[in-house]
XYZ file of C-alpha atoms in Angstrom:
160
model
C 0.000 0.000 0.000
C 1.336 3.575 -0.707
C 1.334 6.409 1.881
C -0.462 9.300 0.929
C 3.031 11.143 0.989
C 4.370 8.805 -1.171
C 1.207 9.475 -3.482
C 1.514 13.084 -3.462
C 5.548 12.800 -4.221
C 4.630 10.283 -7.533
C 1.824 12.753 -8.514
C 4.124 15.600 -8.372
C 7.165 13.620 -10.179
C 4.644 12.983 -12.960
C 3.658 16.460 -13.246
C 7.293 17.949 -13.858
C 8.995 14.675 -15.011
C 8.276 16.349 -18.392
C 9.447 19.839 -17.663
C 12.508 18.511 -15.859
C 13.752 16.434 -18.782
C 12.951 19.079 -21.004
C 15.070 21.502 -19.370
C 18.111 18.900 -18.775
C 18.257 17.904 -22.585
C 18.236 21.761 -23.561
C 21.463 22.532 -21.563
C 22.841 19.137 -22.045
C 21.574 18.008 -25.632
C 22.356 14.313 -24.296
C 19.970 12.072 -22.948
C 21.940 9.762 -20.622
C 23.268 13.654 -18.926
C 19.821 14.558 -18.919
C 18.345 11.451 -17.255
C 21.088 11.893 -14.913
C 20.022 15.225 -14.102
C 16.657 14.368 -14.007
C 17.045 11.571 -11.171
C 19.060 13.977 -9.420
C 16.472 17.210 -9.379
C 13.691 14.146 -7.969
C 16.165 12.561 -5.437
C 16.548 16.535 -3.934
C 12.896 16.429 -4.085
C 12.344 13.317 -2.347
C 14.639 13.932 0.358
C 14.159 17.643 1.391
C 10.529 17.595 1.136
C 10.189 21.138 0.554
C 6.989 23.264 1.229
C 5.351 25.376 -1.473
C 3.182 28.489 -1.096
C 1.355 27.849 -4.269
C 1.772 25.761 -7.627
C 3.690 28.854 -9.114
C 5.954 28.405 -6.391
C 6.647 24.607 -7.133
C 7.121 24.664 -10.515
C 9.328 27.771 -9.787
C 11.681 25.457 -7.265
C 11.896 22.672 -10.092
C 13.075 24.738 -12.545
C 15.682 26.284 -10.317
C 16.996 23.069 -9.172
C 17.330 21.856 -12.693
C 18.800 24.516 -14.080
C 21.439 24.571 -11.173
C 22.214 20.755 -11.199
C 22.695 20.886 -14.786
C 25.314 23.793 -14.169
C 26.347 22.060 -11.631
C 26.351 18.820 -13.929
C 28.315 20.556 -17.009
C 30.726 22.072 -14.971
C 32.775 18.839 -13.660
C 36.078 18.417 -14.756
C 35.222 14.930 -16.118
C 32.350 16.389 -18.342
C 34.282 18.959 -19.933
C 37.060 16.310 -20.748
C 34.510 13.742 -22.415
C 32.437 13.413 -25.865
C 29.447 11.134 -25.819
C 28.635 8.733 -28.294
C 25.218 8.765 -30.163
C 24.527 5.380 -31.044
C 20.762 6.203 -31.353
C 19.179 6.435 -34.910
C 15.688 8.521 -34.330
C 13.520 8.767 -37.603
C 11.049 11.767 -36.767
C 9.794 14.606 -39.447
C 12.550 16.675 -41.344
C 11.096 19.791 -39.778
C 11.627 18.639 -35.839
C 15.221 17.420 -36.782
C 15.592 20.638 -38.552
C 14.574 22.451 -35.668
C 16.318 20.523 -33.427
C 19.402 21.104 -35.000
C 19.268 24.521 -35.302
C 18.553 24.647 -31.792
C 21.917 22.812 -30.788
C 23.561 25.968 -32.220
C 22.859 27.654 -29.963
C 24.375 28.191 -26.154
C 22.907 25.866 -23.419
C 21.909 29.347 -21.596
C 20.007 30.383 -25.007
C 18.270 27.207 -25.504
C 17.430 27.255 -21.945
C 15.936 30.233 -22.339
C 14.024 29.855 -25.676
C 12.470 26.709 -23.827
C 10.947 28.425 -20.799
C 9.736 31.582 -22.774
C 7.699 29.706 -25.177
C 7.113 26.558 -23.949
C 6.690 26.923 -20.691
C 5.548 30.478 -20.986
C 7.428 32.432 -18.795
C 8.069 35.782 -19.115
C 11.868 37.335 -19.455
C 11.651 38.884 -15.944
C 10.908 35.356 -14.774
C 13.516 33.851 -16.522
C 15.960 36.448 -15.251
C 14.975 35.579 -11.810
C 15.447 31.901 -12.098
C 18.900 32.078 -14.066
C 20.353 34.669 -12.028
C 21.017 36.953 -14.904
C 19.410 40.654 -15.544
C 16.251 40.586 -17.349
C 18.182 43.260 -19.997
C 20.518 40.026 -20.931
C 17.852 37.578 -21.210
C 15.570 40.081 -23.360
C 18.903 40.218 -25.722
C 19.675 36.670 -25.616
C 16.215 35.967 -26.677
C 16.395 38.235 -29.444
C 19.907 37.294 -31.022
C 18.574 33.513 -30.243
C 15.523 33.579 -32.340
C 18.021 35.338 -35.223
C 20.089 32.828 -35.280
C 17.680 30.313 -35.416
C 15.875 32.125 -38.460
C 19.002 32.062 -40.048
C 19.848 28.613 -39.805
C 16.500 27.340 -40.963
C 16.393 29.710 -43.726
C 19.903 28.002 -44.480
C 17.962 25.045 -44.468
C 15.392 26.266 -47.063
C 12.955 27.147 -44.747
C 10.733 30.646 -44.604
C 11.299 31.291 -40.839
């Protein structure tokens, strides 16, 4: 039998197991980092037990822990020394590869960014807040980032 606090934990995990990930493989743009990331933001989770005001609040504290154990994560001298392999073969639509590499052209910082302003739908104030960097820098980022990716797609033969 689960505990209710158990429950609670799982229900949460499922509703920002997607947001988590998301974030990881943006910075990271490898899935075994990410997953590690990912197990590491829930583990924090599961053994502070943190209280939130509000859902805002939550989703706010996930976010910042990602984003700071995938710093963390990309920042060990045994990361920066090693290159891993990509043995996996994915066969999607031409326009999400497209997009997804033109998207791994950019800085982890930038992609980070383009993530949680329009998927997630925060605004650049918010996103300031939660990277530690001034809203003026994430406004500019933003801008040069969707640029560059208009460029590269058009490079592709796209209409961006």
């Amino acid at each position: 039998m689960v505990s209710n606090s158990s429950a609670k934990e799982e229900e949460i995990i499922r509703k920002y197991s997607s947001t988590v990930y998301k974030i990881a493989y943006s910075i990271t743009s490898d899935r075994t980092d990410s997953n590690d990331i990912y197990q590491n933001v829930f583990l924090r989770y599961i053994r502070k037990k943190p209280h939130f005001n509000n859902e805002k609040h939550e989703k706010a504290w996930f976010i910042k822990v990602t984003l700071n154990c995938a710093k963390s994560f990309m920042t060990q001298a045994w990361n920066k020394r090693t290159e891993g392999l990509n043995d996996e073969i994915e066969y999607r639509d031409n326009e999400k590869i497209d997009l997804e590499f033109a998207l791994k052209q950019l800085t982890p910082d930038c992609r980070t960014i383009i993530y949680l302003y329009y998927y997630e739908g925060y605004s650049t104030k918010e996103i300031a807040h939660m990277m530690n960097m001034n809203n003026g820098a994430v406004r500019t980022a933003l801008s040069r980032s969707r640029n560059k990716l208009k460029s590269i797609l058009e490079k592709e033969g796209y209409n961006a």
